[in-house]
Short mmCIF file of C-alpha atoms in Angstrom, two decimals:
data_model
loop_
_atom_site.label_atom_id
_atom_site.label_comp_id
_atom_site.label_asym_id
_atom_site.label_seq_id
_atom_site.Cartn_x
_atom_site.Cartn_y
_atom_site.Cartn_z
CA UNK A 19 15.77 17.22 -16.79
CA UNK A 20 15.91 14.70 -14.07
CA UNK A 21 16.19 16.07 -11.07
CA UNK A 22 17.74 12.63 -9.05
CA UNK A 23 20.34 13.12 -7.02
CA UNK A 24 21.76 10.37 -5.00
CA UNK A 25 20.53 7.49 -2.17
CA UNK A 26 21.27 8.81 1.24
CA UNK A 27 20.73 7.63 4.60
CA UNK A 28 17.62 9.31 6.56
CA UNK A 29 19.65 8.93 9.91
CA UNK A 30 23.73 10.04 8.89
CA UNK A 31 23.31 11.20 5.61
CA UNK A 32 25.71 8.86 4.62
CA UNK A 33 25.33 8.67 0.04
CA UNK A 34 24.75 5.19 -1.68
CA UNK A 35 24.93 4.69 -5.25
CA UNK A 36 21.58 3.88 -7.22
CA UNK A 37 21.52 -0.15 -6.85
CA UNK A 38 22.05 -0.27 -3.39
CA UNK A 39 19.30 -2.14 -2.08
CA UNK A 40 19.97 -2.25 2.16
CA UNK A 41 20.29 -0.34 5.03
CA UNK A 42 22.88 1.85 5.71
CA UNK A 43 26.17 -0.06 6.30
CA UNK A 44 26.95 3.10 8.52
CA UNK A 45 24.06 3.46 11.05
CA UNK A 46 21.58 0.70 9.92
CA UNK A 47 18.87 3.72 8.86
CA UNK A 48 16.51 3.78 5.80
CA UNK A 49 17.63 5.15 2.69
CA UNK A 50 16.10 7.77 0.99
CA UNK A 51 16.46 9.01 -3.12
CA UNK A 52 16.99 12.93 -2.91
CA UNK A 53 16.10 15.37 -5.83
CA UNK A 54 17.26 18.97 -6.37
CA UNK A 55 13.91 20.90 -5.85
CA UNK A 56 14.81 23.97 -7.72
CA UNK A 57 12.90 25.16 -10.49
CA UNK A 58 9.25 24.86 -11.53
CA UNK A 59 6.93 21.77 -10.69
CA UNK A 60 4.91 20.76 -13.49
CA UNK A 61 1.75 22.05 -12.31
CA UNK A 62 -0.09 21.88 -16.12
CA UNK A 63 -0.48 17.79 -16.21
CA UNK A 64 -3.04 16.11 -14.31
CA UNK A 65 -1.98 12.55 -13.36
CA UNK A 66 -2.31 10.82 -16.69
CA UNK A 67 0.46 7.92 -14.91
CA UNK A 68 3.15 8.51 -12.85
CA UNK A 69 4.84 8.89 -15.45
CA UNK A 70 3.81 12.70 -15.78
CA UNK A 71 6.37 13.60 -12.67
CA UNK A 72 9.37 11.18 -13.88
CA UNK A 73 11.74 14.20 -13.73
CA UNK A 74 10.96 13.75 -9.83
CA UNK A 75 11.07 9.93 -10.04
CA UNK A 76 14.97 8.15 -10.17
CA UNK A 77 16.11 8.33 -13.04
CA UNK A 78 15.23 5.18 -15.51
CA UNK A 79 15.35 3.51 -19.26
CA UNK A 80 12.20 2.35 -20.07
CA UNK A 81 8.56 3.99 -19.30
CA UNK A 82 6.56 1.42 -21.20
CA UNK A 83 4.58 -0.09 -17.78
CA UNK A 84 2.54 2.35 -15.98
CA UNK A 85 2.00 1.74 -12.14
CA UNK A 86 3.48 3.08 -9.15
CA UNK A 87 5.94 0.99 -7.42
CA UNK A 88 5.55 -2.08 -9.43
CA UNK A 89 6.38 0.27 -12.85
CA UNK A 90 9.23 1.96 -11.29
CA UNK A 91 10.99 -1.26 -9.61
CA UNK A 92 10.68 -2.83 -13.38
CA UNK A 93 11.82 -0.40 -15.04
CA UNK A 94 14.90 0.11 -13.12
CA UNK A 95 15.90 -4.00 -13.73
CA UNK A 96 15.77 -3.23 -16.90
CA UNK A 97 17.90 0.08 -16.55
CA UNK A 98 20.22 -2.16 -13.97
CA UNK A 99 20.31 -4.71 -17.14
CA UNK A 100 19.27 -7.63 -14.21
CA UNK A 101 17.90 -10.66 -16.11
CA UNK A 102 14.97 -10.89 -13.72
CA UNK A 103 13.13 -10.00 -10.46
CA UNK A 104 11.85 -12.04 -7.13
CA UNK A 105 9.76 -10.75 -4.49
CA UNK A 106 7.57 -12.02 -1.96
CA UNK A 107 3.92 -10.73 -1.21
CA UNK A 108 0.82 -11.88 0.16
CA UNK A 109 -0.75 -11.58 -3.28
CA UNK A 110 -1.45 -7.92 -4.11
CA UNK A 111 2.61 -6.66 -5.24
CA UNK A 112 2.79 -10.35 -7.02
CA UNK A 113 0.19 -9.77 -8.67
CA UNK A 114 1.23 -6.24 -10.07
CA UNK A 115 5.07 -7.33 -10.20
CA UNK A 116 3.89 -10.38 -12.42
CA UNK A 117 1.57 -8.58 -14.90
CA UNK A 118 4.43 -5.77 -15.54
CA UNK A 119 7.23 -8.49 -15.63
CA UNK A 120 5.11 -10.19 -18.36
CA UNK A 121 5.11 -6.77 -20.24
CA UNK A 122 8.31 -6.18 -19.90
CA UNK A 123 9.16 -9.56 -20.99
CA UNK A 124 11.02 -10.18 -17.78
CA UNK A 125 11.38 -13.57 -15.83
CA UNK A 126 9.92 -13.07 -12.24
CA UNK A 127 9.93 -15.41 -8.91
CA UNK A 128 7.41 -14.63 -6.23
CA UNK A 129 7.41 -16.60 -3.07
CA UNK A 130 4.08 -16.42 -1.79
CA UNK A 131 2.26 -17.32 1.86
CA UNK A 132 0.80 -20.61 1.77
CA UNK A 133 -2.35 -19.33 3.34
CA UNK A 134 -2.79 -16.98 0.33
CA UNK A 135 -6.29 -16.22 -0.75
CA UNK A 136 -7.36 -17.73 -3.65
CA UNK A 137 -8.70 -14.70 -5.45
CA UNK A 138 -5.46 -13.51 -5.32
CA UNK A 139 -3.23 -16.17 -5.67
CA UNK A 140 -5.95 -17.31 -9.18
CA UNK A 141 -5.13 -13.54 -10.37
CA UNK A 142 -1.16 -14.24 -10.28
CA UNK A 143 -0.81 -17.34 -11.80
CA UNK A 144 -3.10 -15.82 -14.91
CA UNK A 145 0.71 -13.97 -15.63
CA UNK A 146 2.75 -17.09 -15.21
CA UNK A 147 5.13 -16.14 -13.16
CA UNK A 148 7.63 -18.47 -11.10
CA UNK A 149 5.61 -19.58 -8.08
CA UNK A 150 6.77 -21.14 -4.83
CA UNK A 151 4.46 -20.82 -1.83
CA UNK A 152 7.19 -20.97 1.43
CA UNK A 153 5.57 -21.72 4.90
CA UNK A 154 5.84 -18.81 7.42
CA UNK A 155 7.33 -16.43 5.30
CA UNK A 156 5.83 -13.83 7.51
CA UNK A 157 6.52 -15.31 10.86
CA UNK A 158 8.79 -12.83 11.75
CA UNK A 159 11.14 -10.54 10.24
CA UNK A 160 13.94 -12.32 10.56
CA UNK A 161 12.16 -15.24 8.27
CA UNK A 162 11.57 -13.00 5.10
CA UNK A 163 14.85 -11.49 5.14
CA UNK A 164 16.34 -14.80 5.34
CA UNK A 165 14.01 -16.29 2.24
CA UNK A 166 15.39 -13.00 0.43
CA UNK A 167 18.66 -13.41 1.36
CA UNK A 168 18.51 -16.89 0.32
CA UNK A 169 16.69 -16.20 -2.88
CA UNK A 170 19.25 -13.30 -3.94
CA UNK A 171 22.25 -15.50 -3.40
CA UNK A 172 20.66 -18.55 -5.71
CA UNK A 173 19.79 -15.34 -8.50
CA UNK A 174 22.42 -12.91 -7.87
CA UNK A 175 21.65 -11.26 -11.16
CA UNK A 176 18.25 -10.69 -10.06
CA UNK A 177 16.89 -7.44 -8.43
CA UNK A 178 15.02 -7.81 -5.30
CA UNK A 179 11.62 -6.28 -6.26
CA UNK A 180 10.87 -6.46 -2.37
CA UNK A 181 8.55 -3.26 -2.32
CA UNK A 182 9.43 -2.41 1.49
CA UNK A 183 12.12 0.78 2.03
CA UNK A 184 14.75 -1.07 4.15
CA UNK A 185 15.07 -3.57 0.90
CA UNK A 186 14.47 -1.25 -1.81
CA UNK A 187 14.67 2.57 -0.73
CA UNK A 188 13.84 4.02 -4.48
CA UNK A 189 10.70 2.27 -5.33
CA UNK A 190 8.40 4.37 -2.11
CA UNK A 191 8.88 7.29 -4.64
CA UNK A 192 6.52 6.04 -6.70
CA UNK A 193 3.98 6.32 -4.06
CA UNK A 194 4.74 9.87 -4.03
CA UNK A 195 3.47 10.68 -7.09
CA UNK A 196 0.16 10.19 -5.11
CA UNK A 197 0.41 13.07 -3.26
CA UNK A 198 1.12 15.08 -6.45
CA UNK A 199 -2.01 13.83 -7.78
CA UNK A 200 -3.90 15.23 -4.79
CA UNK A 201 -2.52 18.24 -4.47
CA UNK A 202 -2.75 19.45 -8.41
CA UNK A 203 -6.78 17.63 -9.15
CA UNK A 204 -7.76 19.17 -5.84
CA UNK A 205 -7.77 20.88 -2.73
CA UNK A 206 -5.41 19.03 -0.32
CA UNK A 207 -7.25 17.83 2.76
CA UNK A 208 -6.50 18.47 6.37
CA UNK A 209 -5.93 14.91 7.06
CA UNK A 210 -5.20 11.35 5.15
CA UNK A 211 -5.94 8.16 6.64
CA UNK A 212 -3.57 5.90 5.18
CA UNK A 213 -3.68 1.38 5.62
CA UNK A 214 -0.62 0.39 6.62
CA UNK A 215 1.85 -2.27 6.75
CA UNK A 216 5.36 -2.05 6.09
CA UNK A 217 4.78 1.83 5.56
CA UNK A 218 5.83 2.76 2.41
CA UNK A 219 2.88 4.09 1.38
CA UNK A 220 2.38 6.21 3.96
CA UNK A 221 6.19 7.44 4.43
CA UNK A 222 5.88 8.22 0.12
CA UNK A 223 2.90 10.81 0.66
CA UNK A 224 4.84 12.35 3.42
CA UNK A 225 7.98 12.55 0.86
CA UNK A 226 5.56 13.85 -1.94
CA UNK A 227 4.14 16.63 0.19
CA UNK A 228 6.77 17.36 1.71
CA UNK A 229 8.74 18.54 -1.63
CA UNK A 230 6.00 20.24 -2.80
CA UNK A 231 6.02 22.34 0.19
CA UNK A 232 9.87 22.82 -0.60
CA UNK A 233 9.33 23.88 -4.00
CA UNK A 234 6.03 26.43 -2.42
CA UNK A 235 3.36 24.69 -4.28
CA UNK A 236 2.01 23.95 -0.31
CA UNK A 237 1.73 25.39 2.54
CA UNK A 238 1.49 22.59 4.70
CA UNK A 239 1.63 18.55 4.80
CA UNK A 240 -1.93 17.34 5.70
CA UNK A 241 -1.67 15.22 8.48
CA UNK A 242 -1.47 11.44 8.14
CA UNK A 243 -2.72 8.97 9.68
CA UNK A 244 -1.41 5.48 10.30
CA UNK A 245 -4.30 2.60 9.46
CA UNK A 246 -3.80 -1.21 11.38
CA UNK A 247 -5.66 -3.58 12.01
CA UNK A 248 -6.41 -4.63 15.94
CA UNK A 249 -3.99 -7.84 16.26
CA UNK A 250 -1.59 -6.37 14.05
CA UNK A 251 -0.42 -3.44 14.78
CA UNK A 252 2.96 -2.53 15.38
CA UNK A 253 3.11 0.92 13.95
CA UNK A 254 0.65 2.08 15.55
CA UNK A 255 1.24 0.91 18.81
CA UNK A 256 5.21 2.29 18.28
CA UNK A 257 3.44 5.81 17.55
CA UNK A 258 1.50 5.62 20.56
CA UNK A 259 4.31 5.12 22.58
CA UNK A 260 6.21 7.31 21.50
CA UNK A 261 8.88 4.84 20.26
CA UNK A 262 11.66 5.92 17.57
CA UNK A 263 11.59 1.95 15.72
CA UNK A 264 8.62 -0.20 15.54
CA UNK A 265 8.96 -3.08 18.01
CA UNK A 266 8.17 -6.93 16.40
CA UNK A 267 5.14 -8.54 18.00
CA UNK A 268 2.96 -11.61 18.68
CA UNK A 269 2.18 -13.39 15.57
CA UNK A 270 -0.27 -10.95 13.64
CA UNK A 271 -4.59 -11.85 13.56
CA UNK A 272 -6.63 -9.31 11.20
CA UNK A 273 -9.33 -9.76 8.91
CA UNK A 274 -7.46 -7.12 6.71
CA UNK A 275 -4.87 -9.97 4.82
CA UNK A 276 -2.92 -6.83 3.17
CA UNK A 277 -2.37 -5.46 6.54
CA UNK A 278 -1.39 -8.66 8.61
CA UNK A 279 2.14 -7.78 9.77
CA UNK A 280 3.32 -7.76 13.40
CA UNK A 281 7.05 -5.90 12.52
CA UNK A 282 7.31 -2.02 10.48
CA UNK A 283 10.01 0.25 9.84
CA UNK A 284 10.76 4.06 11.71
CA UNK A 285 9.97 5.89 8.43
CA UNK A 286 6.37 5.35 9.05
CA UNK A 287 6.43 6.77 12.35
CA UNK A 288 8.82 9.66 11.33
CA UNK A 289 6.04 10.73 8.41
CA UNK A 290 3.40 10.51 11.33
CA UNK A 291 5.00 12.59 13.76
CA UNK A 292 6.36 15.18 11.41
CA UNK A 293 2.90 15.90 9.64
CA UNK A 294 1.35 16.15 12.64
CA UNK A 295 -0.93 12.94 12.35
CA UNK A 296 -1.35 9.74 14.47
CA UNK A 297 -1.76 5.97 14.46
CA UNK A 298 -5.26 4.10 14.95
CA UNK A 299 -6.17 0.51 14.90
CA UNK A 300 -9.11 -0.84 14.06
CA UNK A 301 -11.48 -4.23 15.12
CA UNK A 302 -12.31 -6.88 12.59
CA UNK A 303 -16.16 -5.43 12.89
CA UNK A 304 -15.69 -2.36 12.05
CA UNK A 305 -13.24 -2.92 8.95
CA UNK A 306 -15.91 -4.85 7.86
CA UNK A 307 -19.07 -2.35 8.28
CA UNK A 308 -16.81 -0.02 6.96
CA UNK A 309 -16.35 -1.93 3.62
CA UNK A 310 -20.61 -2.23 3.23
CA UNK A 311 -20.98 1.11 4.13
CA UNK A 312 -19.54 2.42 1.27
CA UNK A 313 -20.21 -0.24 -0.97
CA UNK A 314 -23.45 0.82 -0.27
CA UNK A 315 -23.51 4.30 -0.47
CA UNK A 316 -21.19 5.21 -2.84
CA UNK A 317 -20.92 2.51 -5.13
CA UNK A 318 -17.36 1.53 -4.49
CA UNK A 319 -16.52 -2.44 -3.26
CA UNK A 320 -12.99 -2.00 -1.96
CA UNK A 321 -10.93 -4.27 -0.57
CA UNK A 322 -11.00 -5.46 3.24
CA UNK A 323 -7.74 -3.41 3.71
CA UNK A 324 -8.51 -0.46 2.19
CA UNK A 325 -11.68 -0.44 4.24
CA UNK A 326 -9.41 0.01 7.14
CA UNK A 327 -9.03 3.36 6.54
CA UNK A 328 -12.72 4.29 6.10
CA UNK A 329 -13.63 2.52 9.75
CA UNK A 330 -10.36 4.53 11.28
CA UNK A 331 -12.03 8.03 10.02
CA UNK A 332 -15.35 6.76 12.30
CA UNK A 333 -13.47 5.91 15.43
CA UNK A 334 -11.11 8.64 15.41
CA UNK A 335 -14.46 11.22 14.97
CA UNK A 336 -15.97 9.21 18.31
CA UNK A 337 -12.85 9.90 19.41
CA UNK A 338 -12.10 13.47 18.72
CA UNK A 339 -8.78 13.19 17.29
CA UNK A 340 -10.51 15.11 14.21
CA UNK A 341 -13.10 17.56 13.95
CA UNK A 342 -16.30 16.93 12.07
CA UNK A 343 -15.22 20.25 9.93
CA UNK A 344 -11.64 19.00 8.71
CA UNK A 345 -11.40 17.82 5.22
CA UNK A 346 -10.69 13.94 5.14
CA UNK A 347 -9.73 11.32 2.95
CA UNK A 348 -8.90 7.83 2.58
CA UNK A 349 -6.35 6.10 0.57
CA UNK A 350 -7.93 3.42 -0.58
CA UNK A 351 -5.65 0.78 -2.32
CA UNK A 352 -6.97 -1.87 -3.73
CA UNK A 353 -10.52 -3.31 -4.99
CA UNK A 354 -12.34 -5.49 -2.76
CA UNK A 355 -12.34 -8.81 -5.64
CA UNK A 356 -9.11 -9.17 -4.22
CA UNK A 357 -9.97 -10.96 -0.75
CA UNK A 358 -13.52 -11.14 -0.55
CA UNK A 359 -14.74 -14.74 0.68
CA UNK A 360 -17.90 -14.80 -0.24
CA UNK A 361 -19.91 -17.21 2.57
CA UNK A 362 -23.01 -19.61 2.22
CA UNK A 363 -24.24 -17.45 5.11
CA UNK A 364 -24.25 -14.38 2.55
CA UNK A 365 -26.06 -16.41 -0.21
CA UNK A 366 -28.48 -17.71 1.82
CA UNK A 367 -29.76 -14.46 3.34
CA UNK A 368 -30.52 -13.27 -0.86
CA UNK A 369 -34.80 -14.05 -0.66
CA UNK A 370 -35.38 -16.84 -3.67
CA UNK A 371 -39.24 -17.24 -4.81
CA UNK A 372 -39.64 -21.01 -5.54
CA UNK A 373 -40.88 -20.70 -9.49
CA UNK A 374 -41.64 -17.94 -11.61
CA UNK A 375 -45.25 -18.14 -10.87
CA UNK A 376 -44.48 -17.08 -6.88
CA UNK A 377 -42.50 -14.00 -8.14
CA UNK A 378 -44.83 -11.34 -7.69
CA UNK A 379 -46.02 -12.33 -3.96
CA UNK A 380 -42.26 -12.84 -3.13
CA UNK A 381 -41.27 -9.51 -4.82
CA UNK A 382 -44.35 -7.65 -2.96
CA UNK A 383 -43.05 -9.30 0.18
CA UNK A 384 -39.55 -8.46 0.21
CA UNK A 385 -40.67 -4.56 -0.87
CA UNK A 386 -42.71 -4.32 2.20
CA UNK A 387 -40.10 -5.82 4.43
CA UNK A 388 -37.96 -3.36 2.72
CA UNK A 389 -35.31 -6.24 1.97
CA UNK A 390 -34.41 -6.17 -1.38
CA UNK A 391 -30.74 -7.59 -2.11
CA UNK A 392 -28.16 -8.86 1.01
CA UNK A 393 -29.13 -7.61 4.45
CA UNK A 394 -27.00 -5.16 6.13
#
């Protein structure tokens, strides 16, 4: 039995109706979807999809696309009987919000940045979805809720597929589902560094632990960690001044595209504070080191964001803001195909033997000089 409740605001308490996709009208907080956690959690599936916890998810029609917030925001147009969805994104939600439109036979708009990266803008088009690339989109705040303001009033019949809380307070349950995962495959860690950039992500594992503590399948939220890039980090700095709303700032510079947003939203700093955690930013250099390290060593090329979170575990142990015995982990959130510009500076540091008939001295030479593949 689904155990949705009602939308209600995080500040008042003030209750919204399902489809109610702003801030409260009351108090201007975030909305948040609340469940009745009585009863028994399903702790005998193991994160086949998302899918597995639906009874904890709002509650929906169709279960036919299977991932997180992209699934959950489609499947509710179709529940809402809306004849399509826009959103805007720098590539990575356009890219999921087109593939699971074109599944669920669903028309879909995305306005994209103009400075998009081609990897990623290639990867949406392959679903052939609406395009419009609008200049400075991301400027400010103020600029993408005006070109989603503007957009809703052209396609009022359209659901805003926006995957930020203030615009669409439902969809950061899917994120939750996350910290279900962790806590039934394994022992939940002491502390999760998490990217970040509007926050959703971040705020849903707080949600997710947080009502599995309620319902006594924890004992206590691990603490999280809030991931920026140096140059764009709002969040972050809000946390470390012990602000209550994140504060818009200079136009945002990061190597980490996913990440490059100079505004946020309180719920991020409300899951930080409450599980105990903190905010760290990180330089261009060490995202970057961060991403070969483990590409090297563990056989996993993520993407420049995600790597964000591997290069904040590193500084905050220099830093002792965690000890070298806690558990850690990092979310990482997307692969690293996504945004990876591949330079002529890269290529031409690969060795090359000039004909077959020079391959073993080159070979020999590059094994003694121990550099076989890409320098590090």
């Amino acid at each position: 039995m689904n155990r949705f409740e009602s939308l209600a605001c995080l500040n008042c308490g003030r209750r919204y109706p399902t489809d109610t996709h702003t801030r409260c009208t009351k108090c201007n907080g975030i909305l948040e979807a609340q469940y009745r956690l009585d009863g028994r959690f399903p702790t005998d599936v193991r994160g086949r999809s998302m899918w597995d916890f639906a009874d904890f998810l709002p509650p929906i029609q169709e279960k036919s696309i299977v991932s997180r917030a992209a699934s959950l925001g489609l499947s509710l147009a179709r529940g809402l009987k809306r004849k399509g969805v826009f959103t805007a994104s720098d590539g990575n939600a356009a890219a999921a919000i087109s593939a699971y439109s074109a599944r669920a036979r669903m028309k879909c708009l995305v306005l994209i940045a103009d400075d998009t990266p081609t990897q990623k803008l290639a990867q949406i088009m392959m679903y052939s979805p609406i395009l419009l690339r609008v200049r400075g989109i991301y400027r400010s705040l103020s600029s993408l809720e005006a070109a989603l303001a503007q957009t809703q009033e052209i396609l009022p019949d359209w659901l805003n597929h926006f995957i930020w809380a203030p615009f669409n307070p439902l969809l950061v349950d899917a994120f939750k589902t996350i910290a279900y995962e962790i806590a039934l495959s394994q022992k939940v860690p002491d502390c999760i560094f998490i990217p970040v950039a509007g926050g959703d992500l971040l705020s849903g594992l707080y949600k997710g632990f947080q009502e599995l503590q309620k319902m006594g399948q924890l004992q206590r939220p691990p603490r999280l960690v809030a991931v920026q890039g140096e140059g764009a980090d709002p969040t972050v700095q809000a946390i470390e001044k012990g602000l209550d709303k994140v504060k818009e700032t200079a136009p945002a510079r990061t190597i980490a595209g996913a990440l490059r947003v100079n505004f946020g939203a309180e719920h991020s700093i409300t899951a930080v504070r409450k599980s105990g955690g903190f905010g760290i930013s990180v330089s261009d250099e060490q995202i970057v080191k961060a991403q070969r390290e483990i590409a090297r060593d563990e056989g996993i090329f993520c993407e420049i964001s995600s790597a964000a979170a591997l290069a904040a575990i590193s500084k905050a142990l220099d830093l002792g803001k965690i000890a070298r015995d806690e558990t850690t982990a990092a979310i990482l959130t997307g692969t690293g195909l996504k945004d990876y510009p591949v330079t002529g500076d890269d290529i031409s540091r690969i060795p090359i033997s000039k004909d077959v008939s020079s391959l073993s001295t080159t070979l020999e030479g590059m094994l003694a000089a121990e550099r076989i593949g890409v320098a590090v």
